Amino acid sequence: MLQNNHRIYLSPPHMGEREKMYINEAFETNWIAPLGPNVDGFENDIISFTGTGGAVALSSGTAAIHLALILLGVEKGDKVFCSSLTFVASANPILYQGAVPVFIDSEPETWNMSPKALERALREAADDGKLPKAVIVVHLYGQSAKMDELISICNYYSVPIVEDSAESLGSTYKGKASGTLGKFGIFSFNGNKIITTSGGGMLISDDLVLLQRARFLATQARDQAAYYQHSQRGYNYRLSNILAGIGRAQMELIEERVFSRRTIYEKYEKGLGTLPGVYFIKELENTRSNRWLTAITINEKETGVHVSQVLRALEEENIEARPVWKPLHLQPLFNESKYYAHGEDVSARLFQSGICLPSGSSLRDEEQLRVINCIYKTLKEPYITEKVAK
Ligand SMILES: *Cc1c(COP(=O)(O)O)cnc(C)c1O
């Protein structure tokens, strides 16, 4: 039995009925590791769901970004552009390669990479004679970036895009699956994502030759020989057959999971959207967001309440909520890195005013009501006390 004040989590794993069936199958055939039929099956599930040319199952989304950068020839001293408003995992692989990250601000509509800031950054890089080897575009909280604009700027300078779709599996942009618009796309199956394998990732692309090379690099780069021979640096990045089994069962439910998260978003919007000073991320025309997390901003001037007060009130009610990602250009790790703002520093403002609400696909109606009531009360009380004081 759940207590009335039991903890509500931000985005907990949501298991279905069939995960154990796939795991048992792996046990019964002793196909525990390393690869095996679940890995092939999981890759095929992603291929048919997204319509991509090929897919390689990996141990994490971070590993997928790392391999994408290696395959694009990113080496020591090279520049790589990356969205600033994101989780650190988007940019850490740039450091693994000894390359130099340059951060690009968000635009206010989608919270994702600003075409205006990217254009300026690329023009300056071209003038300096040192274009980046790749641009990592993040689709934050499931919302697609303005891909037409970003692609056309990148094509002009012939710089490939890596789509960090870790948060946007199931989202679409003008009918195309998130992750299939760049040279490479990556997904994450970490515990908090829309589907999970407990830990895992996927690299997708239409370039099957490069994906073959990704498989080679992800299995310690073994040369074709009767003994263990290596002429290149390799990695141990493949997904286990057990975990891929969880992924297969989760993929059977992906559309339901997207539906649940979208419904949760709609309920938040209905419950809180009429409050002055509370703003939601609108869906771009011709796109579908998987609404991985419902994120809102709370304007302090309009509400008289700072977002940190809302976070505190939720914590007091045993509800897990989180500030929006702290932009990477504000992280101590990257304090030497170059940054291109949109105009005003949009990502910094979103960090100052943004909050992610519990959005797990297993969230119950009465739990969501608890969250909505708590926020409503926190935002209304200043007015109420004001009135009483008068
Ligand atoms: C979760 C996440 C990643 C990393 O994925 P892992 O599987 O945890 O390595 C990368 N980028 C973004 C935007 C993420 O949210």
Tab-separated table of C-alpha atoms and ligand atoms in Angstrom:
chain	number	residue	atom	x	y	z
A	1	MET	CA	0.000	0.000	0.000
A	2	LEU	CA	1.238	3.446	-0.885
A	3	GLN	CA	1.212	6.018	1.887
A	4	ASN	CA	-0.499	9.330	1.187
A	5	ASN	CA	2.814	11.128	1.331
A	6	HIS	CA	4.941	8.440	-0.376
A	7	ARG	CA	7.793	9.799	-2.472
A	8	ILE	CA	7.006	10.785	-6.037
A	9	TYR	CA	10.010	10.409	-8.325
A	10	LEU	CA	10.999	12.494	-11.313
A	11	SER	CA	11.232	9.712	-13.895
A	12	PRO	CA	11.571	6.231	-12.421
A	13	PRO	CA	12.020	3.070	-14.523
A	14	HIS	CA	8.699	1.639	-15.732
A	15	MET	CA	8.832	-2.086	-16.354
A	16	GLY	CA	6.293	-4.022	-18.402
A	17	GLU	CA	5.285	-7.679	-18.268
A	18	ARG	CA	7.669	-9.166	-20.806
A	19	GLU	CA	11.165	-8.039	-19.767
A	20	LYS	CA	11.672	-11.212	-17.696
A	21	MET	CA	10.598	-13.401	-20.603
A	22	TYR	CA	13.470	-12.075	-22.732
A	23	ILE	CA	15.901	-12.324	-19.833
A	24	ASN	CA	14.823	-15.912	-19.091
A	25	GLU	CA	15.292	-16.810	-22.716
A	26	ALA	CA	18.861	-15.537	-22.516
A	27	PHE	CA	19.449	-17.594	-19.348
A	28	GLU	CA	17.899	-20.748	-20.778
A	29	THR	CA	20.124	-20.607	-23.850
A	30	ASN	CA	23.072	-19.427	-21.685
A	31	TRP	CA	23.319	-16.456	-23.990
A	32	ILE	CA	24.373	-14.109	-21.220
A	33	ALA	CA	27.202	-12.293	-22.932
A	34	PRO	CA	28.583	-10.664	-24.855
A	35	LEU	CA	26.304	-10.219	-27.845
A	36	GLY	CA	23.498	-12.501	-29.018
A	37	PRO	CA	19.948	-12.593	-30.354
A	38	ASN	CA	18.534	-9.953	-27.978
A	39	VAL	CA	21.165	-7.462	-29.121
A	40	ASP	CA	20.309	-8.102	-32.783
A	41	GLY	CA	16.602	-8.001	-31.952
A	42	PHE	CA	16.887	-4.736	-30.031
A	43	GLU	CA	18.878	-3.115	-32.851
A	44	ASN	CA	16.236	-4.231	-35.345
A	45	ASP	CA	13.479	-2.819	-33.118
A	46	ILE	CA	15.164	0.592	-33.177
A	47	ILE	CA	15.732	0.351	-36.935
A	48	SER	CA	12.091	-0.378	-37.682
A	49	PHE	CA	10.777	2.150	-35.161
A	50	THR	CA	12.919	5.058	-36.387
A	51	GLY	CA	13.391	4.105	-40.038
A	52	THR	CA	17.157	4.550	-39.769
A	53	GLY	CA	19.538	2.535	-41.959
A	54	GLY	CA	21.352	0.784	-39.129
A	55	ALA	CA	21.892	0.684	-35.374
A	56	VAL	CA	24.587	-0.453	-32.941
A	57	ALA	CA	23.608	-1.270	-29.344
A	58	LEU	CA	26.100	0.103	-26.827
A	59	SER	CA	26.726	0.245	-23.095
A	60	SER	CA	25.549	3.870	-22.803
A	61	GLY	CA	24.430	6.950	-24.648
A	62	THR	CA	27.742	8.560	-23.715
A	63	ALA	CA	29.603	5.716	-25.453
A	64	ALA	CA	27.449	6.300	-28.543
A	65	ILE	CA	28.389	9.997	-28.656
A	66	HIS	CA	32.040	9.093	-28.150
A	67	LEU	CA	32.022	6.627	-31.066
A	68	ALA	CA	30.191	9.121	-33.297
A	69	LEU	CA	32.955	11.669	-32.676
A	70	ILE	CA	35.692	9.099	-33.386
A	71	LEU	CA	33.957	8.079	-36.620
A	72	LEU	CA	33.809	11.731	-37.668
A	73	GLY	CA	37.574	11.960	-37.206
A	74	VAL	CA	37.533	14.174	-34.104
A	75	GLU	CA	41.079	14.300	-32.746
A	76	LYS	CA	43.216	16.218	-30.302
A	77	GLY	CA	42.891	19.969	-30.777
A	78	ASP	CA	39.847	19.760	-33.079
A	79	LYS	CA	36.819	21.900	-32.336
A	80	VAL	CA	33.396	20.404	-31.647
A	81	PHE	CA	30.302	22.579	-31.181
A	82	CYS	CA	27.679	21.476	-28.660
A	83	SER	CA	24.415	22.749	-27.161
A	84	SER	CA	25.083	24.423	-23.829
A	85	LEU	CA	21.766	23.644	-22.137
A	86	THR	CA	22.192	19.900	-21.654
A	87	PHE	CA	23.500	17.134	-19.432
A	88	VAL	CA	27.299	16.965	-19.199
A	89	ALA	CA	27.289	13.605	-21.027
A	90	SER	CA	26.648	15.451	-24.310
A	91	ALA	CA	30.067	17.103	-24.095
A	92	ASN	CA	32.286	14.764	-22.056
A	93	PRO	CA	33.176	12.679	-25.148
A	94	ILE	CA	34.654	15.838	-26.717
A	95	LEU	CA	37.111	15.842	-23.819
A	96	TYR	CA	37.790	12.096	-24.181
A	97	GLN	CA	39.150	12.897	-27.648
A	98	GLY	CA	41.254	15.787	-26.402
A	99	ALA	CA	39.150	18.071	-28.592
A	100	VAL	CA	37.958	21.577	-27.754
A	101	PRO	CA	34.273	22.142	-26.968
A	102	VAL	CA	32.549	25.344	-28.053
A	103	PHE	CA	29.105	25.903	-26.552
A	104	ILE	CA	26.078	27.282	-28.360
A	105	ASP	CA	23.134	28.924	-26.602
A	106	SER	CA	19.459	27.973	-26.863
A	107	GLU	CA	16.697	29.903	-28.583
A	108	PRO	CA	13.697	30.630	-26.362
A	109	GLU	CA	11.042	28.700	-28.306
A	110	THR	CA	12.325	25.099	-28.134
A	111	TRP	CA	15.103	25.657	-25.540
A	112	ASN	CA	17.425	23.994	-28.055
A	113	MET	CA	20.385	25.181	-30.148
A	114	SER	CA	19.934	28.702	-31.465
A	115	PRO	CA	20.396	28.803	-35.265
A	116	LYS	CA	21.398	32.445	-34.895
A	117	ALA	CA	24.180	31.692	-32.404
A	118	LEU	CA	25.328	28.669	-34.417
A	119	GLU	CA	25.518	30.743	-37.583
A	120	ARG	CA	27.691	33.333	-35.857
A	121	ALA	CA	29.942	30.661	-34.340
A	122	LEU	CA	30.420	28.882	-37.673
A	123	ARG	CA	31.081	32.120	-39.552
A	124	GLU	CA	33.793	33.073	-37.050
A	125	ALA	CA	35.280	29.570	-37.170
A	126	ALA	CA	35.362	29.713	-40.974
A	127	ASP	CA	37.057	33.126	-40.849
A	128	ASP	CA	39.659	31.661	-38.492
A	129	GLY	CA	40.138	28.773	-40.931
A	130	LYS	CA	39.219	26.165	-38.328
A	131	LEU	CA	35.723	24.759	-38.671
A	132	PRO	CA	34.483	22.240	-36.089
A	133	LYS	CA	34.560	18.541	-36.966
A	134	ALA	CA	31.008	18.097	-35.670
A	135	VAL	CA	28.035	19.882	-34.141
A	136	ILE	CA	26.230	18.033	-31.327
A	137	VAL	CA	22.571	19.079	-31.291
A	138	VAL	CA	20.494	18.102	-28.257
A	139	HIS	CA	16.699	17.656	-28.260
A	140	LEU	CA	16.031	18.670	-24.687
A	141	TYR	CA	13.284	16.966	-22.686
A	142	GLY	CA	11.969	15.448	-25.933
A	143	GLN	CA	11.395	18.690	-27.807
A	144	SER	CA	13.006	18.778	-31.273
A	145	ALA	CA	15.487	21.520	-32.074
A	146	LYS	CA	14.828	23.683	-35.151
A	147	MET	CA	16.447	21.107	-37.413
A	148	ASP	CA	15.702	22.650	-40.840
A	149	GLU	CA	17.526	25.836	-39.862
A	150	LEU	CA	20.396	24.036	-38.116
A	151	ILE	CA	20.864	21.551	-40.974
A	152	SER	CA	20.913	24.261	-43.606
A	153	ILE	CA	23.602	26.242	-41.729
A	154	CYS	CA	25.703	23.092	-41.142
A	155	ASN	CA	25.347	22.015	-44.772
A	156	TYR	CA	26.549	25.433	-45.920
A	157	TYR	CA	29.787	24.886	-43.982
A	158	SER	CA	29.838	21.083	-44.621
A	159	VAL	CA	29.928	20.236	-40.923
A	160	PRO	CA	28.173	16.996	-39.866
A	161	ILE	CA	25.523	16.908	-37.124
A	162	VAL	CA	25.359	14.389	-34.282
A	163	GLU	CA	21.855	14.354	-32.826
A	164	ASP	CA	21.900	13.749	-29.099
A	165	SER	CA	18.455	12.157	-28.926
A	166	ALA	CA	19.068	10.626	-25.503
A	167	GLU	CA	15.890	12.320	-24.267
A	168	SER	CA	13.836	12.228	-27.459
A	169	LEU	CA	13.259	8.611	-28.505
A	170	GLY	CA	9.719	8.614	-29.914
A	171	SER	CA	9.755	12.297	-30.879
A	172	THR	CA	9.349	13.270	-34.517
A	173	TYR	CA	10.326	16.253	-36.643
A	174	LYS	CA	8.250	16.804	-39.788
A	175	GLY	CA	7.410	13.110	-39.864
A	176	LYS	CA	10.968	11.902	-39.317
A	177	ALA	CA	12.092	10.150	-36.141
A	178	SER	CA	14.342	12.101	-33.808
A	179	GLY	CA	17.901	10.938	-34.340
A	180	THR	CA	17.534	10.258	-38.073
A	181	LEU	CA	18.129	13.793	-39.348
A	182	GLY	CA	21.855	14.126	-38.647
A	183	LYS	CA	24.836	12.078	-39.809
A	184	PHE	CA	24.527	10.137	-36.542
A	185	GLY	CA	21.860	9.911	-33.864
A	186	ILE	CA	22.238	8.537	-30.366
A	187	PHE	CA	19.782	7.196	-27.794
A	188	SER	CA	20.190	6.453	-24.095
A	189	PHE	CA	18.482	3.703	-22.096
A	190	ASN	CA	19.633	4.941	-18.720
A	191	GLY	CA	17.228	4.318	-15.828
A	192	ASN	CA	15.512	7.699	-16.043
A	193	LYS	CA	14.908	7.786	-19.817
A	194	ILE	CA	11.603	7.109	-21.616
A	195	ILE	CA	12.566	3.438	-21.924
A	196	THR	CA	15.419	1.793	-20.074
A	197	THR	CA	17.666	-1.258	-20.138
A	198	SER	CA	18.957	-0.168	-16.679
A	199	GLY	CA	21.906	1.198	-18.627
A	200	GLY	CA	22.568	1.257	-22.350
A	201	GLY	CA	22.696	3.275	-25.525
A	202	MET	CA	22.385	3.098	-29.303
A	203	LEU	CA	24.198	4.670	-32.225
A	204	ILE	CA	22.161	5.041	-35.422
A	205	SER	CA	23.001	6.182	-38.948
A	206	ASP	CA	22.296	5.541	-42.604
A	207	ASP	CA	26.043	5.072	-43.130
A	208	LEU	CA	26.383	1.320	-42.702
A	209	VAL	CA	30.107	1.335	-43.414
A	210	LEU	CA	30.767	3.665	-40.488
A	211	LEU	CA	28.407	1.655	-38.255
A	212	GLN	CA	30.404	-1.472	-39.074
A	213	ARG	CA	33.470	0.399	-37.917
A	214	ALA	CA	31.607	1.377	-34.735
A	215	ARG	CA	31.023	-2.334	-33.994
A	216	PHE	CA	34.727	-3.001	-34.546
A	217	LEU	CA	35.825	-0.162	-32.253
A	218	ALA	CA	33.255	-1.093	-29.598
A	219	THR	CA	34.656	-4.629	-29.290
A	220	GLN	CA	38.306	-3.739	-28.610
A	221	ALA	CA	39.220	-3.236	-32.306
A	222	ARG	CA	40.315	-6.796	-33.033
A	223	ASP	CA	42.046	-7.239	-36.372
A	224	GLN	CA	41.091	-10.159	-38.594
A	225	ALA	CA	43.593	-12.740	-37.360
A	226	ALA	CA	43.667	-16.167	-35.701
A	227	TYR	CA	45.102	-14.585	-32.534
A	228	TYR	CA	44.398	-11.344	-30.692
A	229	GLN	CA	45.958	-8.663	-32.813
A	230	HIS	CA	45.258	-4.938	-32.526
A	231	SER	CA	46.448	-2.085	-34.631
A	232	GLN	CA	44.033	0.565	-33.361
A	233	ARG	CA	42.741	1.808	-30.043
A	234	GLY	CA	39.479	0.055	-29.167
A	235	TYR	CA	36.774	0.176	-26.504
A	236	ASN	CA	34.569	-2.207	-24.568
A	237	TYR	CA	31.319	-0.471	-25.403
A	238	ARG	CA	28.824	-3.158	-26.497
A	239	LEU	CA	25.528	-3.868	-24.743
A	240	SER	CA	25.052	-7.237	-23.044
A	241	ASN	CA	22.501	-9.723	-24.347
A	242	ILE	CA	20.658	-9.643	-20.999
A	243	LEU	CA	20.185	-5.887	-20.994
A	244	ALA	CA	19.190	-5.877	-24.647
A	245	GLY	CA	16.414	-8.318	-23.660
A	246	ILE	CA	14.985	-5.675	-21.332
A	247	GLY	CA	15.204	-3.210	-24.210
A	248	ARG	CA	13.202	-5.472	-26.552
A	249	ALA	CA	10.325	-5.681	-24.105
A	250	GLN	CA	10.503	-1.938	-23.473
A	251	MET	CA	10.392	-1.196	-27.213
A	252	GLU	CA	7.101	-3.113	-27.480
A	253	LEU	CA	5.651	-0.376	-25.244
A	254	ILE	CA	7.334	2.739	-26.618
A	255	GLU	CA	4.192	4.223	-28.188
A	256	GLU	CA	2.258	3.718	-24.937
A	257	ARG	CA	5.076	5.354	-22.986
A	258	VAL	CA	5.057	8.371	-25.292
A	259	PHE	CA	1.276	8.577	-24.965
A	260	SER	CA	1.475	8.482	-21.147
A	261	ARG	CA	4.128	11.193	-20.970
A	262	ARG	CA	2.216	13.391	-23.386
A	263	THR	CA	-0.941	12.960	-21.308
A	264	ILE	CA	0.982	13.916	-18.165
A	265	TYR	CA	2.220	17.062	-19.911
A	266	GLU	CA	-1.341	17.970	-20.932
A	267	LYS	CA	-2.589	17.573	-17.377
A	268	TYR	CA	0.150	19.841	-16.049
A	269	GLU	CA	-0.672	22.397	-18.699
A	270	LYS	CA	-4.347	22.254	-17.820
A	271	GLY	CA	-3.649	22.478	-14.087
A	272	LEU	CA	-0.976	25.173	-14.094
A	273	GLY	CA	-1.039	26.808	-17.523
A	274	THR	CA	-3.525	29.498	-16.542
A	275	LEU	CA	-1.340	30.779	-13.690
A	276	PRO	CA	0.296	34.048	-14.714
A	277	GLY	CA	4.068	33.744	-14.988
A	278	VAL	CA	4.095	29.983	-15.599
A	279	TYR	CA	5.310	28.932	-19.056
A	280	PHE	CA	5.434	25.598	-20.884
A	281	ILE	CA	7.543	24.510	-23.887
A	282	LYS	CA	5.187	24.627	-26.843
A	283	GLU	CA	5.529	22.007	-29.538
A	284	LEU	CA	6.963	23.318	-32.810
A	285	GLU	CA	4.644	23.020	-35.780
A	286	ASN	CA	4.895	19.605	-37.486
A	287	THR	CA	6.762	18.049	-34.605
A	288	ARG	CA	5.805	15.618	-31.875
A	289	SER	CA	7.598	15.740	-28.539
A	290	ASN	CA	7.748	12.545	-26.479
A	291	ARG	CA	7.392	14.921	-23.464
A	292	TRP	CA	10.064	12.947	-21.629
A	293	LEU	CA	9.981	15.530	-18.860
A	294	THR	CA	7.483	18.333	-18.424
A	295	ALA	CA	9.623	21.422	-17.871
A	296	ILE	CA	8.189	24.814	-17.019
A	297	THR	CA	9.587	28.231	-16.256
A	298	ILE	CA	8.377	30.381	-13.400
A	299	ASN	CA	8.808	34.097	-13.946
A	300	GLU	CA	9.756	35.598	-10.620
A	301	LYS	CA	8.541	39.106	-11.499
A	302	GLU	CA	5.100	37.892	-12.520
A	303	THR	CA	4.586	35.322	-9.768
A	304	GLY	CA	6.510	36.886	-6.902
A	305	VAL	CA	8.010	33.456	-6.317
A	306	HIS	CA	11.466	32.188	-7.211
A	307	VAL	CA	11.717	28.715	-8.710
A	308	SER	CA	13.870	27.602	-5.757
A	309	GLN	CA	10.865	28.214	-3.446
A	310	VAL	CA	8.780	25.893	-5.608
A	311	LEU	CA	11.516	23.260	-5.509
A	312	ARG	CA	11.646	23.548	-1.733
A	313	ALA	CA	7.872	23.297	-1.368
A	314	LEU	CA	7.836	20.154	-3.524
A	315	GLU	CA	10.660	18.591	-1.519
A	316	GLU	CA	8.724	19.270	1.688
A	317	GLU	CA	5.836	17.283	0.201
A	318	ASN	CA	8.224	14.431	-0.643
A	319	ILE	CA	8.101	15.164	-4.373
A	320	GLU	CA	11.244	14.921	-6.483
A	321	ALA	CA	11.634	17.777	-8.957
A	322	ARG	CA	14.812	19.179	-10.493
A	323	PRO	CA	16.101	22.486	-11.760
A	324	VAL	CA	16.639	22.635	-15.507
A	325	TRP	CA	20.165	21.488	-16.546
A	326	LYS	CA	22.827	23.951	-15.537
A	327	PRO	CA	24.259	25.146	-18.875
A	328	LEU	CA	27.656	23.700	-19.695
A	329	HIS	CA	29.195	27.128	-20.333
A	330	LEU	CA	28.509	27.888	-16.648
A	331	GLN	CA	30.113	24.663	-15.397
A	332	PRO	CA	33.502	24.889	-13.663
A	333	LEU	CA	34.666	22.009	-15.903
A	334	PHE	CA	34.261	24.206	-18.978
A	335	ASN	CA	35.172	27.651	-17.657
A	336	GLU	CA	37.836	28.044	-20.351
A	337	SER	CA	35.443	27.172	-23.181
A	338	LYS	CA	34.106	29.576	-25.759
A	339	TYR	CA	30.371	30.347	-25.766
A	340	TYR	CA	28.037	31.918	-28.301
A	341	ALA	CA	24.879	33.452	-26.830
A	342	HIS	CA	21.618	33.819	-28.727
A	343	GLY	CA	21.509	37.536	-27.908
A	344	GLU	CA	20.455	37.588	-24.297
A	345	ASP	CA	21.874	34.484	-22.575
A	346	VAL	CA	18.781	32.286	-23.030
A	347	SER	CA	20.141	29.083	-21.460
A	348	ALA	CA	21.268	30.968	-18.345
A	349	ARG	CA	17.791	32.470	-17.981
A	350	LEU	CA	16.137	29.063	-18.420
A	351	PHE	CA	18.439	27.652	-15.751
A	352	GLN	CA	17.466	30.487	-13.396
A	353	SER	CA	13.727	29.992	-13.854
A	354	GLY	CA	13.184	26.410	-15.048
A	355	ILE	CA	11.980	23.328	-13.220
A	356	CYS	CA	11.378	19.715	-14.339
A	357	LEU	CA	8.284	18.065	-12.887
A	358	PRO	CA	7.664	14.385	-12.128
A	359	SER	CA	6.824	12.895	-15.520
A	360	GLY	CA	7.341	9.132	-15.296
A	361	SER	CA	4.953	7.087	-17.430
A	362	SER	CA	3.872	5.213	-14.273
A	363	LEU	CA	2.811	8.436	-12.495
A	364	ARG	CA	-0.738	8.035	-11.171
A	365	ASP	CA	-3.470	10.663	-11.464
A	366	GLU	CA	-3.638	11.234	-7.709
A	367	GLU	CA	0.142	11.629	-7.542
A	368	GLN	CA	0.113	14.206	-10.293
A	369	LEU	CA	-2.660	16.041	-8.478
A	370	ARG	CA	-0.431	16.227	-5.405
A	371	VAL	CA	2.288	17.861	-7.533
A	372	ILE	CA	-0.126	20.301	-9.175
A	373	ASN	CA	-1.742	21.288	-5.878
A	374	CYS	CA	1.594	21.883	-4.224
A	375	ILE	CA	2.791	24.181	-7.025
A	376	TYR	CA	-0.558	25.922	-7.241
A	377	LYS	CA	-0.536	26.628	-3.520
A	378	THR	CA	3.060	27.885	-3.592
A	379	LEU	CA	2.344	30.278	-6.438
A	380	LYS	CA	-1.001	31.480	-5.095
A	381	GLU	CA	-0.128	31.985	-1.428
A	382	PRO	CA	1.828	35.208	-1.855
A	383	TYR	CA	-1.309	36.749	-3.363
A	384	ILE	CA	-3.558	35.268	-0.709
A	385	THR	CA	-1.412	36.560	2.175
A	386	GLU	CA	-1.183	39.914	0.437
A	387	LYS	CA	-4.962	40.138	0.322
A	388	VAL	CA	-5.319	39.088	3.925
A	389	ALA	CA	-2.753	41.708	4.966
A	390	LYS	CA	-4.861	44.367	3.287
B	1	LIG	C1	21.067	10.728	-20.453
B	1	LIG	C2	21.728	11.635	-21.415
B	1	LIG	C3	22.938	11.299	-22.038
B	1	LIG	C4	23.797	10.131	-21.616
B	1	LIG	O1	23.275	8.892	-21.707
B	1	LIG	P1	23.871	7.709	-20.801
B	1	LIG	O2	23.206	6.514	-21.361
B	1	LIG	O3	23.493	7.999	-19.392
B	1	LIG	O4	25.348	7.676	-21.004
B	1	LIG	C5	23.447	12.140	-23.007
B	1	LIG	N1	22.822	13.264	-23.347
B	1	LIG	C6	21.671	13.652	-22.765
B	1	LIG	C7	21.025	14.901	-23.214
B	1	LIG	C8	21.095	12.849	-21.762
B	1	LIG	O5	19.972	13.255	-21.168
